[in-house]
CSV table of C-alpha atoms in Angstrom, one decimal:
chain,number,residue,atom,x,y,z
J,1220,MET,CA,-12.0,6.9,-23.2
J,1221,GLU,CA,-12.2,8.1,-26.8
J,1222,GLU,CA,-16.0,7.7,-26.8
J,1223,ALA,CA,-16.2,9.8,-23.6
J,1224,ARG,CA,-14.0,12.5,-25.1
J,1225,VAL,CA,-16.2,12.6,-28.2
J,1226,ARG,CA,-19.4,12.9,-26.1
J,1227,THR,CA,-17.7,15.8,-24.1
J,1228,TRP,CA,-16.9,17.7,-27.3
J,1229,TRP,CA,-20.3,17.0,-28.7
J,1230,ARG,CA,-22.0,18.5,-25.6
J,1231,ALA,CA,-19.7,21.5,-25.9
J,1232,LEU,CA,-20.9,22.0,-29.5
J,1233,ARG,CA,-24.6,21.7,-28.5
J,1234,ARG,CA,-23.9,24.2,-25.7
J,1235,ALA,CA,-22.4,26.7,-28.1
J,1236,VAL,CA,-25.1,26.4,-30.7
J,1237,ALA,CA,-28.3,26.0,-28.7
J,1238,GLY,CA,-27.5,25.3,-25.1
J,1239,PRO,CA,-28.1,27.5,-22.0
J,1240,ASP,CA,-26.3,30.8,-21.8
J,1241,VAL,CA,-23.5,31.5,-19.3
J,1242,PRO,CA,-24.6,32.6,-15.8
J,1243,PRO,CA,-24.8,36.4,-15.4
J,1244,VAL,CA,-21.9,38.2,-13.7
J,1245,ARG,CA,-22.0,41.1,-11.4
J,1246,PRO,CA,-22.5,44.3,-13.4
J,1247,PRO,CA,-19.4,46.5,-13.4
J,1248,LEU,CA,-21.5,49.5,-12.5
J,1249,ASP,CA,-22.2,48.0,-9.1
J,1250,ARG,CA,-18.9,49.4,-8.1
J,1251,TRP,CA,-20.1,52.9,-9.0
J,1252,PRO,CA,-23.7,53.1,-7.9
J,1253,ARG,CA,-24.0,56.8,-8.7
J,1254,LEU,CA,-23.5,56.0,-12.4
J,1255,ALA,CA,-26.0,53.1,-12.5
J,1256,PRO,CA,-29.1,55.3,-13.1
J,1257,TYR,CA,-27.4,56.8,-16.2
J,1258,ALA,CA,-26.3,53.5,-17.7
J,1259,GLY,CA,-29.6,52.7,-19.3
J,1260,PRO,CA,-30.3,56.0,-21.1
J,1261,VAL,CA,-26.7,56.3,-22.3
J,1262,GLY,CA,-26.7,52.7,-23.6
J,1263,LEU,CA,-29.9,53.3,-25.4
J,1264,LEU,CA,-28.5,56.5,-27.0
J,1265,VAL,CA,-25.4,54.5,-28.1
J,1266,LEU,CA,-27.5,51.8,-29.7
J,1267,VAL,CA,-29.7,54.3,-31.5
J,1268,GLY,CA,-26.6,56.0,-32.8
J,1269,LEU,CA,-25.1,52.7,-34.0
J,1270,PHE,CA,-28.5,51.8,-35.6
J,1271,ALA,CA,-28.5,55.1,-37.5
J,1272,ALA,CA,-24.8,54.7,-38.6
J,1273,THR,CA,-25.5,51.2,-39.8
J,1274,LEU,CA,-28.6,52.3,-41.7
J,1275,ALA,CA,-26.5,55.1,-43.4
J,1276,THR,CA,-23.9,52.6,-44.6
J,1277,GLU,CA,-26.5,50.1,-45.8
J,1278,THR,CA,-28.1,52.7,-48.1
J,1279,ASP,CA,-25.0,52.6,-50.2
J,1280,ARG,CA,-25.8,49.0,-51.2
J,1281,HIS,CA,-29.2,50.0,-52.7
J,1282,LEU,CA,-31.0,47.3,-50.8
J,1283,PRO,CA,-34.7,47.0,-51.5
J,1284,GLY,CA,-37.6,47.9,-49.2
J,1285,ILE,CA,-37.1,47.5,-45.5
J,1286,VAL,CA,-34.1,45.2,-45.9
J,1287,PRO,CA,-31.6,48.0,-44.7
J,1288,ILE,CA,-33.7,48.4,-41.5
J,1289,LEU,CA,-33.6,44.7,-40.9
J,1290,PHE,CA,-29.9,44.5,-41.4
J,1291,ALA,CA,-29.3,47.5,-39.1
J,1292,ALA,CA,-31.5,45.9,-36.4
J,1293,LEU,CA,-29.6,42.6,-36.8
J,1294,THR,CA,-26.3,44.4,-36.5
J,1295,VAL,CA,-27.3,46.2,-33.2
J,1296,ALA,CA,-29.2,43.2,-31.7
J,1297,PRO,CA,-26.1,41.3,-30.5
J,1298,LEU,CA,-24.9,44.4,-28.6
J,1299,LEU,CA,-28.2,44.7,-26.9
J,1300,ALA,CA,-28.0,41.0,-25.7
J,1301,LEU,CA,-24.3,41.0,-24.9
J,1302,PRO,CA,-24.3,42.2,-21.2
J,1303,ARG,CA,-26.6,39.4,-19.9
J,1304,ARG,CA,-26.7,36.8,-22.7
J,1305,PRO,CA,-23.2,36.6,-24.4
J,1306,LEU,CA,-23.8,33.3,-26.1
J,1307,LEU,CA,-27.1,34.6,-27.6
J,1308,ALA,CA,-25.3,37.7,-28.7
J,1309,TRP,CA,-22.7,35.5,-30.5
J,1310,ARG,CA,-25.3,33.4,-32.2
J,1311,LEU,CA,-27.0,36.6,-33.5
J,1312,THR,CA,-23.6,37.8,-34.7
J,1313,ILE,CA,-23.1,34.6,-36.7
J,1314,VAL,CA,-26.5,35.1,-38.3
J,1315,ALA,CA,-25.6,38.7,-39.1
J,1316,LEU,CA,-22.2,37.8,-40.6
J,1317,ALA,CA,-23.9,35.2,-42.8
J,1318,THR,CA,-26.7,37.4,-44.0
J,1319,CYS,CA,-25.7,41.0,-44.0
J,1320,THR,CA,-23.5,40.6,-47.1
J,1321,PHE,CA,-25.9,41.2,-49.9
J,1322,ASN,CA,-25.0,43.8,-52.6
J,1323,ALA,CA,-21.6,44.5,-51.0
J,1324,PRO,CA,-19.3,46.5,-53.2
J,1325,PRO,CA,-17.0,44.2,-55.2
J,1326,ASP,CA,-13.9,46.1,-54.3
J,1327,ALA,CA,-14.6,46.3,-50.5
J,1328,ALA,CA,-12.1,44.7,-48.2
J,1329,TRP,CA,-15.0,43.7,-45.8
J,1330,PRO,CA,-18.3,42.3,-46.9
J,1331,TRP,CA,-19.9,43.8,-43.8
J,1332,ASN,CA,-20.5,47.3,-42.5
J,1333,PRO,CA,-18.0,48.7,-40.0
J,1334,VAL,CA,-20.4,48.6,-37.1
J,1335,LEU,CA,-21.0,44.9,-37.6
J,1336,VAL,CA,-17.3,44.2,-37.8
J,1337,LEU,CA,-16.4,46.1,-34.6
J,1338,GLY,CA,-19.5,44.7,-32.8
J,1339,SER,CA,-18.6,41.2,-33.8
J,1340,LEU,CA,-15.1,41.6,-32.4
J,1341,LEU,CA,-16.5,43.0,-29.1
J,1342,VAL,CA,-18.9,40.1,-28.8
J,1343,LEU,CA,-16.2,37.5,-29.5
J,1344,ALA,CA,-13.9,39.0,-26.9
J,1345,VAL,CA,-16.7,39.0,-24.2
J,1346,VAL,CA,-17.7,35.4,-25.1
J,1347,ALA,CA,-14.1,34.3,-24.9
J,1348,ALA,CA,-13.8,35.7,-21.4
J,1349,ARG,CA,-17.0,34.0,-20.2
J,1350,VAL,CA,-17.3,30.5,-21.6
J,1351,ASP,CA,-15.3,27.4,-20.8
J,1352,ARG,CA,-12.5,26.3,-23.1
J,1353,ARG,CA,-14.3,23.5,-25.0
J,1354,VAL,CA,-17.2,25.8,-25.8
J,1355,LEU,CA,-14.7,28.5,-26.8
J,1356,VAL,CA,-13.0,26.2,-29.3
J,1357,TRP,CA,-16.4,25.7,-31.1
J,1358,VAL,CA,-17.2,29.4,-30.9
J,1359,GLY,CA,-13.8,30.1,-32.6
J,1360,LEU,CA,-14.2,27.5,-35.3
J,1361,LEU,CA,-17.8,28.5,-36.1
J,1362,THR,CA,-16.8,32.2,-36.2
J,1363,MET,CA,-14.0,31.4,-38.7
J,1364,VAL,CA,-16.5,29.9,-41.2
J,1365,PRO,CA,-18.0,33.1,-42.5
J,1366,VAL,CA,-14.5,34.7,-42.3
J,1367,VAL,CA,-13.0,32.1,-44.6
J,1368,ALA,CA,-16.0,32.0,-46.9
J,1369,LEU,CA,-16.7,35.7,-47.3
J,1370,VAL,CA,-13.5,37.7,-46.7
J,1371,ASP,CA,-11.1,38.2,-49.6
J,1372,ARG,CA,-7.7,36.4,-49.6
J,1373,ASP,CA,-5.7,39.5,-49.0
J,1374,HIS,CA,-7.4,40.1,-45.6
J,1375,ARG,CA,-8.4,36.6,-44.7
J,1376,VAL,CA,-5.2,35.7,-42.8
J,1377,GLY,CA,-5.1,38.9,-40.9
J,1378,VAL,CA,-8.7,38.5,-39.8
J,1379,LEU,CA,-8.1,34.9,-38.7
J,1380,VAL,CA,-5.1,36.0,-36.7
J,1381,LEU,CA,-7.2,38.7,-35.0
J,1382,VAL,CA,-10.0,36.3,-34.2
J,1383,LEU,CA,-7.5,33.8,-32.7
J,1384,THR,CA,-5.8,36.5,-30.7
J,1385,LEU,CA,-9.1,37.6,-29.2
J,1386,LEU,CA,-9.9,34.0,-28.3
J,1387,VAL,CA,-6.6,33.5,-26.5
J,1388,LEU,CA,-6.7,36.8,-24.7
J,1389,GLY,CA,-10.3,36.2,-23.6
J,1390,ASP,CA,-9.4,32.7,-22.3
J,1391,LEU,CA,-6.5,34.2,-20.4
J,1392,VAL,CA,-8.8,36.8,-18.8
J,1393,ARG,CA,-11.2,34.0,-17.8
J,1394,GLY,CA,-8.5,31.9,-16.3
J,1395,ASN,CA,-7.1,34.8,-14.3
J,1396,ARG,CA,-10.6,35.6,-13.0
J,1397,LEU,CA,-11.2,32.0,-12.0
J,1398,SER,CA,-7.8,31.9,-10.3
J,1399,ARG,CA,-8.6,35.0,-8.3
J,1400,ARG,CA,-11.9,33.6,-7.2
J,1401,ALA,CA,-10.3,30.3,-6.2
J,1402,LEU,CA,-7.6,32.2,-4.3
J,1403,ALA,CA,-10.2,34.4,-2.5
J,1404,ALA,CA,-12.3,31.3,-1.6
J,1405,GLN,CA,-9.2,29.5,-0.3
J,1406,THR,CA,-8.2,32.5,1.7
J,1407,ALA,CA,-11.6,32.8,3.3
J,1408,LEU,CA,-11.6,29.0,4.0
J,1409,SER,CA,-8.1,29.3,5.6
J,1410,GLU,CA,-9.2,32.2,7.8
J,1411,ARG,CA,-12.3,30.3,9.0
J,1412,GLU,CA,-10.2,27.3,9.7
J,1413,GLN,CA,-7.7,29.4,11.6
J,1414,GLU,CA,-10.4,30.9,13.7
J,1415,ARG,CA,-11.9,27.5,14.3
J,1416,ARG,CA,-8.5,26.1,15.3
J,1417,ALA,CA,-7.9,29.1,17.6
J,1418,VAL,CA,-11.2,28.6,19.4
J,1419,LEU,CA,-10.5,24.8,19.8
J,1420,GLU,CA,-7.0,25.5,21.1
J,1421,GLU,CA,-8.4,28.0,23.6
J,1422,ARG,CA,-11.1,25.5,24.7
J,1423,THR,CA,-8.4,22.9,25.2
J,1424,ARG,CA,-6.3,25.3,27.2
J,1425,ILE,CA,-9.3,26.2,29.4
J,1426,ALA,CA,-10.0,22.5,29.9
J,1427,ARG,CA,-6.4,21.8,31.0
J,1428,GLU,CA,-6.5,24.7,33.4
J,1429,LEU,CA,-9.8,23.7,34.8
J,1430,HIS,CA,-8.5,20.1,35.2
J,1431,ASP,CA,-5.6,21.3,37.3
J,1432,VAL,CA,-8.0,23.3,39.5
J,1433,VAL,CA,-10.6,20.5,39.9
J,1434,ALA,CA,-7.9,17.9,40.3
J,1435,HIS,CA,-6.6,19.8,43.3
J,1436,HIS,CA,-10.0,19.9,45.0
J,1437,MET,CA,-10.6,16.2,44.2
J,1438,SER,CA,-7.2,15.3,45.8
J,1439,MET,CA,-8.2,17.3,48.9
J,1440,ILE,CA,-11.5,15.4,49.1
J,1441,ALA,CA,-9.7,12.1,48.8
J,1442,VAL,CA,-7.1,13.0,51.4
J,1443,GLN,CA,-9.7,14.4,53.9
J,1444,ALA,CA,-11.9,11.4,53.4
J,1445,GLU,CA,-9.0,9.0,54.2
J,1446,THR,CA,-7.8,10.9,57.2
J,1447,ALA,CA,-11.2,11.8,58.7
J,1448,PRO,CA,-11.6,8.4,60.6
J,1449,TYR,CA,-8.2,9.0,62.3
J,1450,ARG,CA,-9.1,12.6,63.3
J,1451,LEU,CA,-12.5,11.8,64.7
J,1452,ALA,CA,-13.1,9.7,67.8
J,1453,ASP,CA,-15.5,6.8,68.0
J,1454,VAL,CA,-16.2,6.6,64.3
J,1455,PRO,CA,-18.7,3.8,63.6
J,1456,ASP,CA,-17.7,1.1,61.1
J,1457,GLY,CA,-20.4,2.2,58.7
J,1458,ALA,CA,-19.0,5.8,58.6
J,1459,ARG,CA,-15.5,4.4,58.0
J,1460,ALA,CA,-16.8,2.5,55.0
J,1461,GLU,CA,-18.6,5.6,53.7
J,1462,PHE,CA,-15.3,7.7,54.1
J,1463,ALA,CA,-13.4,4.9,52.3
J,1464,ALA,CA,-16.0,4.9,49.5
J,1465,ILE,CA,-15.8,8.7,49.2
J,1466,ALA,CA,-12.0,8.5,48.9
J,1467,GLY,CA,-12.2,5.7,46.4
J,1468,SER,CA,-14.7,7.6,44.2
J,1469,ALA,CA,-12.5,10.7,44.4
J,1470,ARG,CA,-9.4,8.8,43.2
J,1471,GLU,CA,-11.4,7.2,40.4
J,1472,ALA,CA,-12.5,10.6,39.3
J,1473,LEU,CA,-8.9,11.8,39.4
J,1474,THR,CA,-7.8,8.8,37.2
J,1475,ASP,CA,-10.5,9.6,34.7
J,1476,MET,CA,-9.6,13.3,34.6
J,1477,ARG,CA,-5.9,12.3,34.0
J,1478,ARG,CA,-7.0,10.2,31.0
J,1479,LEU,CA,-9.1,13.1,29.7
J,1480,LEU,CA,-6.2,15.4,30.1
J,1481,GLY,CA,-4.0,13.0,28.1
J,1482,VAL,CA,-6.5,13.4,25.2
J,1483,LEU,CA,-6.6,17.2,25.5
J,1484,ARG,CA,-2.9,17.8,25.9
J,1485,SER,CA,-0.9,17.7,22.7
J,1486,GLU,CA,2.3,15.8,22.4
J,1487,SER,CA,4.3,19.0,22.4
J,1488,THR,CA,2.7,20.2,25.6
J,1489,GLY,CA,4.3,18.9,28.8
J,1490,PRO,CA,2.7,18.6,32.1
J,1491,GLU,CA,2.0,21.9,33.9
J,1492,THR,CA,3.4,21.8,37.4
J,1493,ALA,CA,3.0,25.5,38.3
J,1494,PRO,CA,-0.1,26.5,40.3
J,1495,GLN,CA,-2.8,28.2,38.3
J,1496,PRO,CA,-3.2,32.0,38.9
J,1497,GLY,CA,-6.2,33.6,40.6
J,1498,LEU,CA,-7.5,36.9,42.0
J,1499,ALA,CA,-4.5,37.1,44.4
J,1500,ASP,CA,-2.1,37.3,41.4
J,1501,LEU,CA,-3.9,40.3,39.8
J,1502,PRO,CA,-1.8,43.0,41.6
J,1503,ALA,CA,1.5,41.4,40.4
J,1504,MET,CA,0.2,41.2,36.8
J,1505,VAL,CA,-0.9,44.9,37.0
J,1506,ASP,CA,2.5,45.9,38.4
J,1507,ALA,CA,4.2,44.1,35.5
J,1508,ALA,CA,2.0,45.9,33.0
J,1509,ARG,CA,2.9,49.3,34.6
J,1510,ARG,CA,6.6,48.5,34.4
J,1511,ALA,CA,6.0,47.8,30.6
J,1512,GLY,CA,4.6,51.4,30.3
J,1513,LEU,CA,0.9,50.8,30.6
J,1514,ALA,CA,-1.0,53.2,32.8
J,1515,VAL,CA,-3.3,50.8,34.7
J,1516,THR,CA,-5.5,51.3,37.8
J,1517,LEU,CA,-6.8,48.3,39.6
J,1518,ASP,CA,-9.9,48.1,41.7
J,1519,ALA,CA,-10.2,44.5,43.0
J,1520,PRO,CA,-11.3,44.2,46.6
J,1521,ALA,CA,-10.9,40.7,48.1
J,1522,PRO,CA,-14.2,38.8,48.4
J,1523,ALA,CA,-15.3,38.2,52.0
J,1524,GLY,CA,-15.8,34.5,51.6
J,1525,GLY,CA,-13.2,33.7,49.0
J,1526,THR,CA,-13.7,32.9,45.3
J,1527,PRO,CA,-13.7,29.5,43.8
J,1528,ALA,CA,-10.6,28.7,41.8
J,1529,PRO,CA,-12.4,28.4,38.3
J,1530,ALA,CA,-13.9,31.9,38.6
J,1531,GLY,CA,-10.7,33.4,39.9
J,1532,LEU,CA,-8.7,31.8,37.1
J,1533,ALA,CA,-11.2,33.0,34.4
J,1534,ALA,CA,-11.1,36.5,35.8
J,1535,TYR,CA,-7.3,36.5,35.8
J,1536,ARG,CA,-7.1,35.3,32.2
J,1537,ILE,CA,-9.7,37.9,31.0
J,1538,VAL,CA,-7.9,40.7,32.7
J,1539,GLN,CA,-4.6,39.4,31.2
J,1540,GLU,CA,-6.0,39.4,27.7
J,1541,GLY,CA,-7.7,42.7,28.2
J,1542,LEU,CA,-4.4,44.4,29.2
J,1543,ALA,CA,-2.7,42.7,26.2
J,1544,ASN,CA,-5.3,44.1,23.8
J,1545,ALA,CA,-5.1,47.5,25.3
J,1546,ALA,CA,-1.3,47.5,24.9
J,1547,ARG,CA,-1.6,46.4,21.3
J,1548,HIS,CA,-4.5,48.6,20.1
J,1549,ALA,CA,-4.4,51.6,22.4
J,1550,ALA,CA,-0.8,52.3,23.1
J,1551,GLY,CA,-0.4,55.1,25.7
J,1552,ALA,CA,-4.1,55.0,26.8
J,1553,ALA,CA,-5.1,54.8,30.4
J,1554,VAL,CA,-6.6,51.4,31.4
J,1555,ARG,CA,-8.9,50.7,34.3
J,1556,VAL,CA,-9.4,47.2,35.7
J,1557,SER,CA,-12.3,46.4,38.0
J,1558,VAL,CA,-13.0,43.1,39.6
J,1559,ARG,CA,-16.1,43.4,41.9
J,1560,PRO,CA,-17.2,40.3,43.8
J,1561,GLY,CA,-20.9,39.7,44.5
J,1562,ARG,CA,-22.7,37.1,46.5
J,1563,HIS,CA,-22.8,34.7,43.5
J,1564,ALA,CA,-20.6,36.1,40.8
J,1565,LEU,CA,-17.5,38.2,39.9
J,1566,ALA,CA,-18.1,41.3,37.7
J,1567,VAL,CA,-14.9,41.8,35.6
J,1568,ARG,CA,-14.4,45.0,33.6
J,1569,VAL,CA,-11.4,46.2,31.6
J,1570,GLU,CA,-11.8,49.6,30.0
J,1571,ASN,CA,-9.2,51.6,28.1
J,1572,ALA,CA,-9.4,55.1,26.7
J,1573,ALA,CA,-8.8,55.9,23.1
J,1574,GLY,CA,-5.2,55.4,22.0
J,1575,GLY,CA,-2.9,57.9,20.4
J,1576,GLY,CA,-2.8,56.2,17.0
J,1577,ASP,CA,-4.4,53.5,15.0
J,1578,ALA,CA,-2.9,50.1,15.1
J,1579,THR,CA,-1.5,48.5,12.0
J,1580,ALA,CA,-3.0,45.5,10.5
J,1581,ALA,CA,-0.2,43.3,11.8
J,1582,GLU,CA,-0.8,44.6,15.4
J,1583,ARG,CA,-4.5,44.0,15.3
J,1584,GLY,CA,-4.1,40.2,14.8
J,1585,ALA,CA,-6.9,37.9,14.1
J,1586,GLY,CA,-9.1,38.8,17.1
J,1587,HIS,CA,-8.9,35.4,18.8
J,1588,GLY,CA,-8.3,36.9,22.2
J,1589,LEU,CA,-12.0,38.0,22.5
J,1590,ALA,CA,-13.1,34.5,21.5
J,1591,GLY,CA,-11.0,33.1,24.3
J,1592,MET,CA,-12.4,35.5,26.9
J,1593,ARG,CA,-15.9,34.7,25.7
J,1594,GLU,CA,-15.2,30.9,25.9
J,1595,ARG,CA,-14.0,31.3,29.5
J,1596,ALA,CA,-17.1,33.2,30.6
J,1597,LEU,CA,-19.5,30.9,28.9
J,1598,ALA,CA,-17.7,27.8,30.3
J,1599,LEU,CA,-18.7,29.0,33.8
J,1600,GLY,CA,-22.3,29.8,32.7
J,1601,GLY,CA,-21.6,33.5,32.7
J,1602,THR,CA,-21.9,36.4,30.2
J,1603,PHE,CA,-19.4,38.3,28.1
J,1604,ALA,CA,-19.6,41.6,26.1
J,1605,ALA,CA,-17.0,43.7,24.4
J,1606,GLY,CA,-17.2,46.7,22.2
J,1607,PRO,CA,-16.3,50.4,21.7
J,1608,ALA,CA,-17.0,52.8,24.6
J,1609,ASP,CA,-19.2,55.8,24.3
J,1610,GLY,CA,-16.4,58.3,24.7
J,1611,GLY,CA,-13.9,56.4,22.7
J,1612,GLY,CA,-11.7,53.4,23.7
J,1613,TYR,CA,-12.9,49.9,24.4
J,1614,VAL,CA,-14.7,48.1,27.2
J,1615,VAL,CA,-14.7,44.4,28.1
J,1616,ASP,CA,-17.4,43.2,30.6
J,1617,ALA,CA,-17.7,39.7,32.0
J,1618,LEU,CA,-19.9,38.2,34.7
J,1619,LEU,CA,-18.5,35.0,36.2
J,1620,PRO,CA,-20.9,33.0,38.4
J,1621,TYR,CA,-19.6,31.1,41.3
J,1622,ASP,CA,-22.2,28.4,41.0
J,1623,GLY,CA,-23.6,28.9,37.5
J,1624,GLU,CA,-26.2,31.5,38.6
J,1625,ASP,CA,-26.2,35.1,37.7
J,1626,GLY,CA,-25.2,37.0,40.8
J,1627,ASP,CA,-25.2,40.5,41.8
J,1628,GLY,CA,-22.0,42.3,41.2
């Protein structure tokens, strides 16, 4: 355990001294794209000004030759590397703190020029907010070396306290940023999981409803197959055996469907004994919506040859959800419901005008109703589309085939 801990801290030291830099972050100017074109020129002017100010202060030390220019360049270089390479900027700062002290006035409180002092503090604050804690410990210790060695006793403690304060504040900023990122990622994950769960619950509900419809038809097949030999005269023995086989297969299918329903139905969901709704129940639902204050018009002529129960059930549920969405998001708007039967498909359309006011975030919900309507249409091999209308409002269109083929509507 101790050996592993030593190796961990040794890797952190190598990372601080000569390891790869921290990954770049999103530039703050991305939030203000209009200012981005001016950032480069303004930054260049600031660096030139700092270079000139540093050069002016270094002339007081009477340094020989081009040494003042080299010291001024070394003072400004960390600020140039700081936005994208903070660790490199800190390393250059340490070199500057160790070298830019020649011919300093003996009575000066600081052995460095003011630009280097302020730049070093800025670099240290940025590095503290970007690197992990182990690397930050080494950064702090190595930064304190030139402070302890070169700053006079009267100011040494104050400088060390300032350095330690910057390290702690930077680490708090980094921890807060990481916490916000983790919270945002967890929130996004929770939303995706909630959407996935809603879709799965809707599919399960559709499967249960289709089970009830199909089970009814299978029961009718079994009963008709068992009673057919008694309703027909002179039925050959071979035909009786075939009717018995049909009835037996239908009952086996019913048994398998009941087992499937036991898997789909949750423990908290009891058996549904009420008949599933269909097209014949649309007028009663529309009347209930009108009594609730929704202005609804219904255009749903009865199909000539009847509609299979799965398509009728899907049409009823789509209209039901469409009316609920109109009541939530377009209160007071007129709603038109159209269910037009074709030779092979039902064309369902729910259209509402623009509402009087915008719905609040709580009223909008998570939008799982549209996912449920789409699942019902696709389960029958149909199509589904929903979106804003040209003149305002919202339109929901679904095509529900009787036999899995696109029909005319």
